[in-house]
Phi, psi and omega in degrees: 000318177300326180295319179298321182291324181298328180293337184264352182275117180264124182266108178268008186256162174278346178277124180258343177209159178243155174251122179271119181291333182087195185280322181209155177256008179280115187299324183291343180265350187299309183292312177302320179291324177300313180296316180300312183284334174293318176296317178300315181295318178298316179295320179296312181295311182295318181296312182287322176295320179297316180294320178296316179295321179299316180294321180293322188276344184245116184295333179290348177259007178274067181233165180306317182300315182282339171296317178290321178296322176302313180292325177297316178294321178299316180295315179300318178298314184292315186283338172288330178291334184293321188237339186295313179304320179293323179293318179300325178296329182295335178281342185254331183264147177290323178226111183265102184258156174217136182292161178302313180296319179295323179295314179294326178293316179299315179301314182300308185290326177297312180295323179300310184287322179295314178294322178298321180297320180297323180283329175295317178298326177291317177297325179293325177296318177296320178300317179294323177299313181295318182297323184267320186267336180229055188299326182289335181258004188302311183293335179277311183293317181258052178290161179307322180296315180296318180298317179295321178294320178297316180292320177301318179296321180295318180290325178294318178296320177296320180295314181298315180298315180295321179296318178301306183298312184292320179300317179285335177288321182296329182287346179285157177253135176241111188228349182254265180278148176237019182262116181267121179279066181194172176262002176206170177279105181238166191300302188290320175300325178288320179299325180295334182274344187292140176258009173246171184296133179254011184303312182297318179299318180294321178292319178299316179300313181299317182290310184294310181291317179300315179298316181297315181295313181297313181297310182295313181295325179294314179296316179296316181296314180297318180301313182283333174295317177292323177296315179298317178300319179292320180295319180301325182270006175283138183274329185263143176293331179295321178296319177303309184298317181295317181296314180293322178296323179294323185268341188305311182298319181292320179298316179298315181297315180298315180298314179300313185294310186283321181294310180292324179295317180294320178298324183276332197246336196297302185212063171269101184256322180272169180297323181295315182287333173295320177297320177294319179298326178297318179293314179297325183292340175299315178295320184291320187263337183249318184287314184299311179297330179284322185281331184307311178298325179293317181299316184277353178254315183290331182262007190237118182293322180298318180292318178300318178295319179296323178297315179297316179297316180295319179297317177298320180297322182283329184266347182278000000 
């Protein structure tokens, strides 16, 4: 699929390839960082693949909530695959280059998966609202058809956002420097290199990202406000505990995703703030995908039970 996309990318620039500076230029840190990020990548891949397999193999996890968790793990697995191998190469190679077409392809898929994740987290908040506030209607409201439509909608929103950003990035001209102050092709480091006006790109970024953040945060906030209102009016302490336990993992995931994402993405305009954004994006792109499977397994009784059943099945 990346090869097909490369055929459609028209390069209007004199730059045919970019040089990725990576995370740091300090030679003594290259090997330790390579090992650290290789371990992180291995944990991310194994953790998300394990959780996806666990959900597929255990019928007690075939519920709307775990359908969304499956897609969350799939997205985390895919978007770490988009940039991590290239970043690991930067620790080993003297000059880590990427073609113009490869750079635009990487940008497209990274934005597609990141935006899709924000909408999946929003759909999960709605799922928790229905489960706690409308438990008798849960199986009707969150039917397989509705869940599939919600997931289809999240991927479509991610696709539209990625197409907007990448389409407007391709129209820019790159004619002077080709050195990207980042470990991947990201929006603001690329905008800094352009020798044509980036005004439209900046406005598109503000509108698309602003709309996504406002829409997602509003739905998540309303869902949890209604959940909190419902919890307050619960008479039993057991109901309180169950409701909070159900939402706890999702709240942690949402906070990690949005706080680190906002620090990395909102407004890095100068070279200094782009450098800061690069550091923040490490948490956003490496820590979150690795922690999500742990958050949803260590805090979840259903997943722990599924692990025990699967282990018994494999060892018997």
